[in-house]
Tab-separated table of C-alpha atoms in Angstrom:
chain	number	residue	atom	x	y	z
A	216	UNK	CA	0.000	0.000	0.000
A	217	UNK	CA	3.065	2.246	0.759
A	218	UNK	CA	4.017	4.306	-1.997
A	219	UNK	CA	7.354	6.031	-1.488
A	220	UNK	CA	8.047	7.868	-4.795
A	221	UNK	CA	4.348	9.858	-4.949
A	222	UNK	CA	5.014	10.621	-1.433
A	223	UNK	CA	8.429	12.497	-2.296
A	224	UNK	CA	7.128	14.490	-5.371
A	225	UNK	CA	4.159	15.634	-3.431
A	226	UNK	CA	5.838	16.425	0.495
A	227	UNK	CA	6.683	19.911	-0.765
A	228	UNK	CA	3.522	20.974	-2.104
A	229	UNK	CA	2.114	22.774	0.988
A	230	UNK	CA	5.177	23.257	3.418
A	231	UNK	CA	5.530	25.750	6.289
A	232	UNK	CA	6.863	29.349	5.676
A	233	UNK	CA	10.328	28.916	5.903
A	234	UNK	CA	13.454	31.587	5.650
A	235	UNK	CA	12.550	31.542	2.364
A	236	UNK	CA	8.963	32.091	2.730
A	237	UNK	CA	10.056	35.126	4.749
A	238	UNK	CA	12.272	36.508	2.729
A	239	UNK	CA	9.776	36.906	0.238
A	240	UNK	CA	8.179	39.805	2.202
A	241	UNK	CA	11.096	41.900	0.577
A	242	UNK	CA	9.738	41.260	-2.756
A	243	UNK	CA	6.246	42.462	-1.333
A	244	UNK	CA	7.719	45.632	-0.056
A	245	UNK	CA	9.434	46.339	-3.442
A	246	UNK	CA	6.544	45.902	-5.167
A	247	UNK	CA	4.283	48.050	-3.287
A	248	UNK	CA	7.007	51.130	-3.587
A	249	UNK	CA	6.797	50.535	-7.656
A	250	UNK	CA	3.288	50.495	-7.804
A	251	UNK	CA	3.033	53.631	-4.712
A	252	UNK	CA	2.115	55.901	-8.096
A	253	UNK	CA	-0.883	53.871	-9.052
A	254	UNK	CA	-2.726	56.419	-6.194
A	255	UNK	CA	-4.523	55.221	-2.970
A	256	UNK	CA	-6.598	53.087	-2.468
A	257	UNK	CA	-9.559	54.029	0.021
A	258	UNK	CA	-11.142	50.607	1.489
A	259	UNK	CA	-14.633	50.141	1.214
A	260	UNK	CA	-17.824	51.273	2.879
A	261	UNK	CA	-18.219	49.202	5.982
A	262	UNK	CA	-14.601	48.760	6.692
A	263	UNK	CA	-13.330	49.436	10.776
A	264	UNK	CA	-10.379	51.186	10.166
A	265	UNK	CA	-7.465	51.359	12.510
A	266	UNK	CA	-4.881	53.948	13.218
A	267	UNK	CA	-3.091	55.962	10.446
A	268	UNK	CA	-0.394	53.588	10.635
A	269	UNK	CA	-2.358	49.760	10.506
A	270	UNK	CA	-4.378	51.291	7.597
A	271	UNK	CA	-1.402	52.616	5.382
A	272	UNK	CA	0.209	49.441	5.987
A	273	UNK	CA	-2.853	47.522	5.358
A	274	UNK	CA	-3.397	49.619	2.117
A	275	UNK	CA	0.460	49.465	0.885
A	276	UNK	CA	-0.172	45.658	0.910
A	277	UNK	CA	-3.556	45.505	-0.691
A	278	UNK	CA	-2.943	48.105	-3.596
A	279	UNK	CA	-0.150	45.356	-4.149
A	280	UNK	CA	-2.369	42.461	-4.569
A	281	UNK	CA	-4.623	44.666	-6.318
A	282	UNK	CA	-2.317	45.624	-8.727
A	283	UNK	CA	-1.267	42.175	-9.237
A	284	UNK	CA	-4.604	41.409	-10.555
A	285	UNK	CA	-6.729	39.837	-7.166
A	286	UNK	CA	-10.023	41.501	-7.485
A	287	UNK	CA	-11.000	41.547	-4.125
A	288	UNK	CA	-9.386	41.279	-0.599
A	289	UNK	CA	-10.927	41.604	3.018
A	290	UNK	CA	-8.647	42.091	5.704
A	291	UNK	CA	-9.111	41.163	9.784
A	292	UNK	CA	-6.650	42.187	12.275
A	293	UNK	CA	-6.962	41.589	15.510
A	294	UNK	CA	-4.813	42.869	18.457
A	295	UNK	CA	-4.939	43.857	22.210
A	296	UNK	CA	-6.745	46.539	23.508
A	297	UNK	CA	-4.404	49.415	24.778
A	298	UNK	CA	-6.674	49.826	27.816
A	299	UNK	CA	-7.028	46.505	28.683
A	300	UNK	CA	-4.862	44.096	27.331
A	301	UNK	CA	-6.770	40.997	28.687
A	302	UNK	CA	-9.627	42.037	25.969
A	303	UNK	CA	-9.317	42.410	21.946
A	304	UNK	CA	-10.085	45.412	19.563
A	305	UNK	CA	-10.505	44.027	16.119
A	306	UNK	CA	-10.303	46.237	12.491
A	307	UNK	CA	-11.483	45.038	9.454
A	308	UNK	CA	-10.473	46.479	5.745
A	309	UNK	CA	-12.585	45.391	2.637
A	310	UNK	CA	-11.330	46.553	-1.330
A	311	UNK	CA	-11.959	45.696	-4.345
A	312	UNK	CA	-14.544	43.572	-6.296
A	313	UNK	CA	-16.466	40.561	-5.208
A	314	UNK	CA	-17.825	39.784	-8.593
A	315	UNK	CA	-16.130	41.912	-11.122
A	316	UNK	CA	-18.614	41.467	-13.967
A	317	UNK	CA	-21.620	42.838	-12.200
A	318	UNK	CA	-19.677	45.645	-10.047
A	319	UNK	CA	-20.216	43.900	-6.824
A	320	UNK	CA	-17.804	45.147	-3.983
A	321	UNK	CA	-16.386	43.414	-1.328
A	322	UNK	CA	-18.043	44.328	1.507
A	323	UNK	CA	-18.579	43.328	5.592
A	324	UNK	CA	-20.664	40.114	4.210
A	325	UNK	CA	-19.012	38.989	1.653
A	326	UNK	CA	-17.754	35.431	2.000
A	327	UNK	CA	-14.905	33.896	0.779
A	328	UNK	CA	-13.657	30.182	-0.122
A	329	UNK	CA	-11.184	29.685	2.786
A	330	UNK	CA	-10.117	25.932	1.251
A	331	UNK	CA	-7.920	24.505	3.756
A	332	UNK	CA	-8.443	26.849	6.652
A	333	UNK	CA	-11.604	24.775	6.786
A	334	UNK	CA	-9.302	21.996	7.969
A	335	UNK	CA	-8.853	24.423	11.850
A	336	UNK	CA	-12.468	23.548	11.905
A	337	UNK	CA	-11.889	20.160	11.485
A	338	UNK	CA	-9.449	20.047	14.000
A	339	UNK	CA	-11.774	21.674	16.728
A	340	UNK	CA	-14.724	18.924	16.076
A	341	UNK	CA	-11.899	16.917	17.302
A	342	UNK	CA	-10.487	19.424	20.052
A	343	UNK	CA	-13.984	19.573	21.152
A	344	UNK	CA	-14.248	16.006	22.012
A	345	UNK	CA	-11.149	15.043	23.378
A	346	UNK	CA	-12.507	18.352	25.635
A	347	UNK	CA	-15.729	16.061	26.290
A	348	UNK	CA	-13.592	12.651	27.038
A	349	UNK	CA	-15.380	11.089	23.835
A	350	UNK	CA	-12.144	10.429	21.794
A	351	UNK	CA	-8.574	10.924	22.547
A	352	UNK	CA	-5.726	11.555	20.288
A	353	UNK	CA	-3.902	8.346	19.853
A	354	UNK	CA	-6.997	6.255	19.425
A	355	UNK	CA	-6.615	4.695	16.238
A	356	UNK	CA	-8.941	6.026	13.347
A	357	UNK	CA	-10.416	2.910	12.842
A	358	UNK	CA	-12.225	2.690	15.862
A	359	UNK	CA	-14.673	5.469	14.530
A	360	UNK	CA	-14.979	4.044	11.169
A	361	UNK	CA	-18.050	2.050	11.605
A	362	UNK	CA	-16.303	-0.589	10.465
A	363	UNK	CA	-14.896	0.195	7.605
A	364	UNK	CA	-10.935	-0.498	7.044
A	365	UNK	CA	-8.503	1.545	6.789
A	366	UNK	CA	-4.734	1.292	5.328
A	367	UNK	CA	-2.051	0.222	7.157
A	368	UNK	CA	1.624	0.241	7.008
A	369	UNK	CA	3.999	-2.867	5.791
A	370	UNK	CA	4.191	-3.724	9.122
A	371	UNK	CA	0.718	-3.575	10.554
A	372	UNK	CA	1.315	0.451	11.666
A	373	UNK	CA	-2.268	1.568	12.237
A	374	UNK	CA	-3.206	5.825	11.234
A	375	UNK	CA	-4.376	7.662	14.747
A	376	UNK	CA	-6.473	10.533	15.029
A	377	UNK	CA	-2.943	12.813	16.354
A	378	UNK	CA	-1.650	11.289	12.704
A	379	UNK	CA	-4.499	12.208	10.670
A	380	UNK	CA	-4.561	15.942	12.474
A	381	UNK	CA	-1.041	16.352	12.103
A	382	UNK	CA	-0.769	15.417	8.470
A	383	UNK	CA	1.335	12.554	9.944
A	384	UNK	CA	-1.309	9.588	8.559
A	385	UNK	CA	1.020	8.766	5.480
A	386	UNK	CA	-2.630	9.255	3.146
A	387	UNK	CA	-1.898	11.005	0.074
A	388	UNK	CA	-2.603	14.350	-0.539
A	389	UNK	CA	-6.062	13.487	-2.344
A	390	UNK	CA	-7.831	10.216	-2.571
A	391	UNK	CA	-6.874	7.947	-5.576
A	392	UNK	CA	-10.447	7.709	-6.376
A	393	UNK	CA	-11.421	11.783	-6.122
A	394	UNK	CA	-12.984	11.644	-9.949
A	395	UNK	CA	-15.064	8.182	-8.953
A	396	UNK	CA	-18.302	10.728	-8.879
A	397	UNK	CA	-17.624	11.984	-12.777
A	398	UNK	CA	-18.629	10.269	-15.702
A	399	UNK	CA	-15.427	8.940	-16.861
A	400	UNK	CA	-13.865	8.046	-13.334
A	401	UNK	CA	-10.247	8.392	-15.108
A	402	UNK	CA	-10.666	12.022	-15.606
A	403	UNK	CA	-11.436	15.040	-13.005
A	404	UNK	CA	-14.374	16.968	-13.959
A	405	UNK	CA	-16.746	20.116	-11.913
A	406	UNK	CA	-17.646	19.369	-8.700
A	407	UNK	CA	-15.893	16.095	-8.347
A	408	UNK	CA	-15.269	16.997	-4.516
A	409	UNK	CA	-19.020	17.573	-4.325
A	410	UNK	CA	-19.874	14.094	-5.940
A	411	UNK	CA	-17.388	12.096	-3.791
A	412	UNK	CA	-19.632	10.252	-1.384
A	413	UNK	CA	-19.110	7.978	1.601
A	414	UNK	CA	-18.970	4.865	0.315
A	415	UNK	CA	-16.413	6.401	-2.412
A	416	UNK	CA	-14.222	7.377	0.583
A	417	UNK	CA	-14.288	4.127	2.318
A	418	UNK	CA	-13.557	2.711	-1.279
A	419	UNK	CA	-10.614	5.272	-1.489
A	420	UNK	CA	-8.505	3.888	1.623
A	421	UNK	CA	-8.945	0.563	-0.026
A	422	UNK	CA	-7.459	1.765	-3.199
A	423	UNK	CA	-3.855	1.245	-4.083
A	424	UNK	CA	-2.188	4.525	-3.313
A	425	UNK	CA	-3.924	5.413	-0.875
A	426	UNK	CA	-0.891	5.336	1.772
A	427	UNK	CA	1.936	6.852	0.835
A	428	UNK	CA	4.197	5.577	3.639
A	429	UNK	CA	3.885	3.971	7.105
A	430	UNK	CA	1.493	6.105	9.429
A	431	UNK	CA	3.895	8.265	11.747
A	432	UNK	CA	6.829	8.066	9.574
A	433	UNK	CA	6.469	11.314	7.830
A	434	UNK	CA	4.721	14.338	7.194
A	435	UNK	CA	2.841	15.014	3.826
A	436	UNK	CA	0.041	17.429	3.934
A	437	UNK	CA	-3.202	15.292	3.025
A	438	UNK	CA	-6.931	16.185	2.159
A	439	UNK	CA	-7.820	12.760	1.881
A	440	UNK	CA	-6.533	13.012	5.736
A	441	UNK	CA	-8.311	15.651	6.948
A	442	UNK	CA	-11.204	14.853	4.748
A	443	UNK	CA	-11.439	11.368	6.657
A	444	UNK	CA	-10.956	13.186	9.768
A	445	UNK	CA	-14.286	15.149	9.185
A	446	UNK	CA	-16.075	12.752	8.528
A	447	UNK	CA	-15.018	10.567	11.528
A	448	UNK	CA	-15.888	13.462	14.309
A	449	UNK	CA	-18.989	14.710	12.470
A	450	UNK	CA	-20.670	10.928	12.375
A	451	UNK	CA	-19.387	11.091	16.215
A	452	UNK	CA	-21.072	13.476	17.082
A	453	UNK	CA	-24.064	13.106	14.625
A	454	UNK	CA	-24.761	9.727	14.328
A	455	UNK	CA	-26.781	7.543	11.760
A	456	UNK	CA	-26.404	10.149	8.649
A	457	UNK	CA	-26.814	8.991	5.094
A	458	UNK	CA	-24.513	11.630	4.262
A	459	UNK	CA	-21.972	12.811	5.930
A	460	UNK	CA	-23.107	15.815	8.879
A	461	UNK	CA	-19.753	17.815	8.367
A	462	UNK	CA	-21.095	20.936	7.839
A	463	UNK	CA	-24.124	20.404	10.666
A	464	UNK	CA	-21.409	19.092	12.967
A	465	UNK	CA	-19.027	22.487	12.284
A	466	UNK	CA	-22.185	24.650	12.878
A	467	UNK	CA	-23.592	23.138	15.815
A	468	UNK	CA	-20.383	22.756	17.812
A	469	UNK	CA	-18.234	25.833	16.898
A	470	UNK	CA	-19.579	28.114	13.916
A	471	UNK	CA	-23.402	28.903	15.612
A	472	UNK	CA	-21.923	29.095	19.647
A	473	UNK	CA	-18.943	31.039	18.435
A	474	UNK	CA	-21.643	33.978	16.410
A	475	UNK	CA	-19.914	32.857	12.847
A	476	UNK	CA	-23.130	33.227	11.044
A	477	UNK	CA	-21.083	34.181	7.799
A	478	UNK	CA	-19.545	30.537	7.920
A	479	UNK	CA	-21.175	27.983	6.366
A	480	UNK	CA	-20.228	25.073	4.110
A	481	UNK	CA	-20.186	26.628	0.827
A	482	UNK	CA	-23.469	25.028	-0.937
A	483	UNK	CA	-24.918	27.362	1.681
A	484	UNK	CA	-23.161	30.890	0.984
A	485	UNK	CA	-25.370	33.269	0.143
A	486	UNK	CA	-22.659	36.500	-0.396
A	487	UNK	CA	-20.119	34.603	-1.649
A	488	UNK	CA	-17.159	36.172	-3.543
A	489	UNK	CA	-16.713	35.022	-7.140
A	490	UNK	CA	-13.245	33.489	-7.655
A	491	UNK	CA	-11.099	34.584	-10.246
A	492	UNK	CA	-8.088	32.779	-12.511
A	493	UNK	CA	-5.126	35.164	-12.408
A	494	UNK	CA	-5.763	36.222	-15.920
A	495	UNK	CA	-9.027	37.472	-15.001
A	496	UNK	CA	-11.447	34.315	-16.219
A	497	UNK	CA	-13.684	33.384	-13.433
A	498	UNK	CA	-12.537	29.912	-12.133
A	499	UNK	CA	-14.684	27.512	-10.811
A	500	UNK	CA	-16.068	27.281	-7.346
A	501	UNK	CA	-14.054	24.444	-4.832
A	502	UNK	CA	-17.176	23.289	-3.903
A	503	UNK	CA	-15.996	20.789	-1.500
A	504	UNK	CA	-18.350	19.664	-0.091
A	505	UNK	CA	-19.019	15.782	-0.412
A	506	UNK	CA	-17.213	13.142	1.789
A	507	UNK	CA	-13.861	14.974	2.360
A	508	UNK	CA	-15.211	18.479	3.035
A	509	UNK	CA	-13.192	18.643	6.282
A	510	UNK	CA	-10.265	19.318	4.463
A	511	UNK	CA	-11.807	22.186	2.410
A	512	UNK	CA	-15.663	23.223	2.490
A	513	UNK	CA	-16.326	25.766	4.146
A	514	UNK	CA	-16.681	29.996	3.407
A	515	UNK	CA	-16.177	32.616	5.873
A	516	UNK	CA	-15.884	36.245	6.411
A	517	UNK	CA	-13.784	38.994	7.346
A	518	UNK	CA	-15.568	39.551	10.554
A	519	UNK	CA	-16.144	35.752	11.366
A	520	UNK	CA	-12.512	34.832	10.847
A	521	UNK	CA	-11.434	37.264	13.583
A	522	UNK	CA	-13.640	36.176	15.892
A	523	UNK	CA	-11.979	32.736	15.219
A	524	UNK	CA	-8.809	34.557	15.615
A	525	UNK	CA	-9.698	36.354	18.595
A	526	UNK	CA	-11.517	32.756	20.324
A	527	UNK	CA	-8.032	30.893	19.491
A	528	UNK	CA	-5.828	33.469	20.773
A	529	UNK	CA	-8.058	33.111	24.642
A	530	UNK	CA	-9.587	36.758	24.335
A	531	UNK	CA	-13.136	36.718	25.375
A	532	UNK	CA	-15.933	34.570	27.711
A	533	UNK	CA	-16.841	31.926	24.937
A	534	UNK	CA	-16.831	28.536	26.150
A	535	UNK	CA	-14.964	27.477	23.225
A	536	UNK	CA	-12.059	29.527	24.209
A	537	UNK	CA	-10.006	26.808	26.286
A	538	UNK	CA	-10.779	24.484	23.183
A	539	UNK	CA	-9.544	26.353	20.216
A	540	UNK	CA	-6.742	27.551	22.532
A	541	UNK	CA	-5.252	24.043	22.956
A	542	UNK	CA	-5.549	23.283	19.467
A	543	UNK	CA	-1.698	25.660	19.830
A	544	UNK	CA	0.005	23.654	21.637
A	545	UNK	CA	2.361	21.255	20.120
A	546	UNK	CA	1.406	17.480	19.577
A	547	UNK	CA	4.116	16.789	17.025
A	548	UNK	CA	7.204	18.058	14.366
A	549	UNK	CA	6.349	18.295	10.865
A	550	UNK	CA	9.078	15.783	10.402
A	551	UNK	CA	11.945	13.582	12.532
A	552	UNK	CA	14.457	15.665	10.173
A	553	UNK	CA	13.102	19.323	10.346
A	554	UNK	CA	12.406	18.892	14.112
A	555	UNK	CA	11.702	22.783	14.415
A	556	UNK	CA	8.461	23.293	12.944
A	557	UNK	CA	5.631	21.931	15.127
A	558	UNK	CA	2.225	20.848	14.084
A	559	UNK	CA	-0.460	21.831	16.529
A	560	UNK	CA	-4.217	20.758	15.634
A	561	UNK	CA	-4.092	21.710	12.020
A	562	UNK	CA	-2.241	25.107	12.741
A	563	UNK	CA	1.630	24.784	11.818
A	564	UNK	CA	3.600	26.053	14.409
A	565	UNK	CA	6.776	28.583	13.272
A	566	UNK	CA	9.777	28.838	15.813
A	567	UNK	CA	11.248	32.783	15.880
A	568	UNK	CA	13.682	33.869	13.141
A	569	UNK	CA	16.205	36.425	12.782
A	570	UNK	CA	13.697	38.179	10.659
A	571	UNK	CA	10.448	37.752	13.410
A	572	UNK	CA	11.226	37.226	17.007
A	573	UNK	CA	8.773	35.852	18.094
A	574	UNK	CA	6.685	32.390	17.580
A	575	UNK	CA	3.753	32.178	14.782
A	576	UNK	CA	1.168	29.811	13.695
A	577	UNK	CA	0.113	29.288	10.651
A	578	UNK	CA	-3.216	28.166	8.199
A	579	UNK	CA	-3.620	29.193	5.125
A	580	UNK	CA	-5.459	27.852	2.112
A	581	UNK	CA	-6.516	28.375	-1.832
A	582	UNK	CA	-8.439	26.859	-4.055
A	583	UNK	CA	-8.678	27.151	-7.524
A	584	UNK	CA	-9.656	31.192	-7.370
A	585	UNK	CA	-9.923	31.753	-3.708
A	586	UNK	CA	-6.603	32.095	-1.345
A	587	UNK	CA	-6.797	32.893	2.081
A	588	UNK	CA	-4.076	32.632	5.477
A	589	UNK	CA	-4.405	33.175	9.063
A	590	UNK	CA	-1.173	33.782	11.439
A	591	UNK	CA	-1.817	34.095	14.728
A	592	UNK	CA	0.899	35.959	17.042
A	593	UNK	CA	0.141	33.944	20.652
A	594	UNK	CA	2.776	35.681	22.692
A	595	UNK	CA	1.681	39.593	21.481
A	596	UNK	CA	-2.148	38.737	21.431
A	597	UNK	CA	-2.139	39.176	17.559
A	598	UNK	CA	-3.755	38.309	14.247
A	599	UNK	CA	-3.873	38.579	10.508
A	600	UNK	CA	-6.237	37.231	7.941
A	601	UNK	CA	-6.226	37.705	4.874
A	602	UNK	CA	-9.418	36.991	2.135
A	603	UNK	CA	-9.500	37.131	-1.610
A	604	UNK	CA	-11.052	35.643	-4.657
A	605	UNK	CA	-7.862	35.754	-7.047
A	606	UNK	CA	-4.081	35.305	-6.170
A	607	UNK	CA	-2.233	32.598	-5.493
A	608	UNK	CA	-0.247	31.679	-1.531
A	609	UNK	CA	2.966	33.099	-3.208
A	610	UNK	CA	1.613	36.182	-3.259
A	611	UNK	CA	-1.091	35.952	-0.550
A	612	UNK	CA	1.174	34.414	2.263
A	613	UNK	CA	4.376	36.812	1.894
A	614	UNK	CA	1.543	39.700	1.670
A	615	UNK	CA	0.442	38.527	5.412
A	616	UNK	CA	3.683	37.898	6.790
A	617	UNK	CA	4.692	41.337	5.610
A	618	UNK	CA	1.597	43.093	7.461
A	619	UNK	CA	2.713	41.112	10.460
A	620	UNK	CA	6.404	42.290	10.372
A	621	UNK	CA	4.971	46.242	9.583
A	622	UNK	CA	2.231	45.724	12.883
A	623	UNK	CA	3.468	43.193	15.229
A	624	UNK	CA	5.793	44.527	17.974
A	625	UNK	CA	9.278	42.563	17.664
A	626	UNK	CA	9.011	41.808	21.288
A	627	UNK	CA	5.908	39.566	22.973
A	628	UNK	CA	3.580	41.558	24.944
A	629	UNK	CA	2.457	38.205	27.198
A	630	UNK	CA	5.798	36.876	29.135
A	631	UNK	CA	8.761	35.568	26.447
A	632	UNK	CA	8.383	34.229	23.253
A	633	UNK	CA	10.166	31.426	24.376
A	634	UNK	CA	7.788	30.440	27.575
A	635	UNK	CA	3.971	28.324	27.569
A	636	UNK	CA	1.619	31.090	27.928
A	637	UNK	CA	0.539	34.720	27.253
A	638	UNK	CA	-1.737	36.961	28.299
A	639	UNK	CA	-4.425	36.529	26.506
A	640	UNK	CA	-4.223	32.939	27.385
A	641	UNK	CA	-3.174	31.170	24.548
A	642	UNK	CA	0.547	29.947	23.677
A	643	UNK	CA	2.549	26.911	22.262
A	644	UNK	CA	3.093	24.390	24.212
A	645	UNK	CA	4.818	21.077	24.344
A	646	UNK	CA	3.646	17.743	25.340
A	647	UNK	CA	0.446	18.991	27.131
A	648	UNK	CA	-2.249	17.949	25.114
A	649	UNK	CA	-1.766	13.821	25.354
């Protein structure tokens, strides 16, 4: 079942941002000066502006991206309250177009694919009931399967649930049978995330190819993985569905307490932002939303996403806090031989640099016209996301990394970037979590 040579070519598809990925913010800040004559850019109606000094950053960057061709962008930054540091003052920033041909702007509703940042969501179905004592992190994935086998390793190795949440599973990146929904199963066609139902999943970790390598013996970022995974916790915690309750699960447990009205799997969107091809063709929607939508489904806005921000980084009363909080703390490396990137619950965990201080975590995601990324800043009580509907992650990611080296202070607010916990409660930590 192991297949070592598709595991290789794929491993550095999605990978952490490294000193590379940091240097890149150079070549954001270059390009913004060159394109400084293009005039300013005013955000939106509806946008919560910050001081003069957030929004001229926040506009260097998006008259960047808009320059480069993304159509529309919504920003959400959220950061400690001067008065009170124990509490959160969020600003929002919303440019551009949400569907270009019929002059729609990007406003305070508008919702945006966020791909893979769905997979967070995942990852706090999960959070949420280890919280409860229901599952816990090395139970094997099978036991939730109804039955159903999954892949092992050459030597019997069995995937967990800290595997599967860590990208550690050895699944590939997408299931060998994704296109078993379209009319010639060979080929990929519209929808065929949409069309990929549970029995085609189970059939999927019977297919050849479906395990890359021993579960636990490396890191490759996987779909399929997290696509299992939400499927697993939402038939846990809604049992006896012909379909699989994903996007029920994600509203009744986190989206609806948390006051994310905006996010919804994205069948459901009712504002959403028309993606866009880099050359300016509309692209077609991800529309994840069959058996593997927990690594991709859902749509959120500005707003929402800093209130999932905010939650994660232990501002506010919400029971959910001390939930989405742990989902920071360490439970593994990406890999034995780059030991200092750790993988929380879906968020990749970034040790300082020379060029940033301080400790980050990561999510981003894109689709085929959507791009999105979320750092959160534990130690200084910060956050960026970014939305848009065009773009790619090389220009997206560098383009929030950037805002966070113009906005974070270079030393933490909360304690040392090097300790367990902040003051706003949240913080990496090691070993902690099980």
């Amino acid at each position: 079942m192991e297949n070592q040579d598709r595991g290789s070519a794929r491993t550095s598809r999605r990978q952490f941002i490294s000193a590379a990925g940091l240097a890149a913010t150079a070549v954001i800040t270059l390009v913004t000066s060159s394109t400084a004559s293009a005039g300013p850019t005013a955000p939106n109606p509806g946008s919560r502006v910050g001081d003069p000094a957030e929004a001229q950053a926040v506009q260097r960057v998006a008259e960047t991206l808009l320059n480069s061709g993304v159509p529309g962008l919504a920003f959400a930054i959220v950061k400690p309250d001067e008065k009170n540091r124990k509490a959160s003052v969020t600003t929002t920033y919303h440019y551009g177009q949400a569907d270009v041909e019929n002059g729609v702007r990007v406003t305070p509703r508008t919702q945006f694919e966020i791909a893979s940042e769905t997979k967070a969501f995942t990852a706090a179905l999960l959070a949420k009931l280890i919280a409860r004592g229901e599952v816990g992190l090395n139970d094997l994935a099978s036991k939730y399967s109804d039955g159903n086998p999954l892949p092992k390793g050459s030597s019997g190795e069995e995937i967990t649930l800290r595997q599967l949440v860590t990208h550690r599973s050895g699944l590939s990146d997408d299931p060998p049978n994704l296109s078993a929904g379209c009319a010639d199963p060979t080929q990929s066609c519209v929808d065929e995330k949409a069309k990929y139902t549970r029995d085609m999943l189970w059939e999927g970790l019977r297919a050849p190819g479906a395990l890359e390598f021993a579960p636990g013996s490396h890191w490759l970022y996987s779909d399929f993985g997290f696509g299992l995974l939400g499927t697993l916790m939402a038939d846990k915690i809604i049992p006896g569905q012909e379909k699989p309750p994903f996007a029920a699960a994600v509203a009744r447990e986190i989206t609806d307490p948390l006051g994310m009205m905006g996010t919804v799997i994205e069948t459901n969107a009712t504002d959403l932002a028309v993606p866009y091809y880099l050359d300016g063709t509309r692209a077609p929607l991800w529309n994840n939303t069959g058996a593997i939508a927990g690594g991709g489904g859902l749509v959120s806005t500005a707003e929402d996403m800093s209130i999932w921000a905010a939650t994660t980084l232990g501002y506010g009363t919400n029971p959910l806090k001390p939930v989405l909080t742990s989902m920071l703390e360490q439970i593994d490396t990406q890999a034995p031989e780059n030991p200092a990137f750790g993988m929380g619950m879906a968020w990749q965990l970034q040790p300082p640099t020379p060029n940033f201080p301080q400790r980050f975590a990561k999510k981003n995601g894109d689709s085929s016209g959507s791009n999105c990324i979320t750092l959160l800043v534990p130690d200084s009580g910060w956050s960026i996301t970014i939305l848009a509907n065009g773009g790619n992650a090389a220009m997206i990611d560098p383009a929030a990394v950037n805002l966070m080296h113009d906005l974070v202070p270079r030393r933490p607010i909360f304690g040392s970037s090097t300790g367990s916990s902040s003051g706003s409660d949240a913080g990496f930590q090691t070993g902690s979590f099980g």
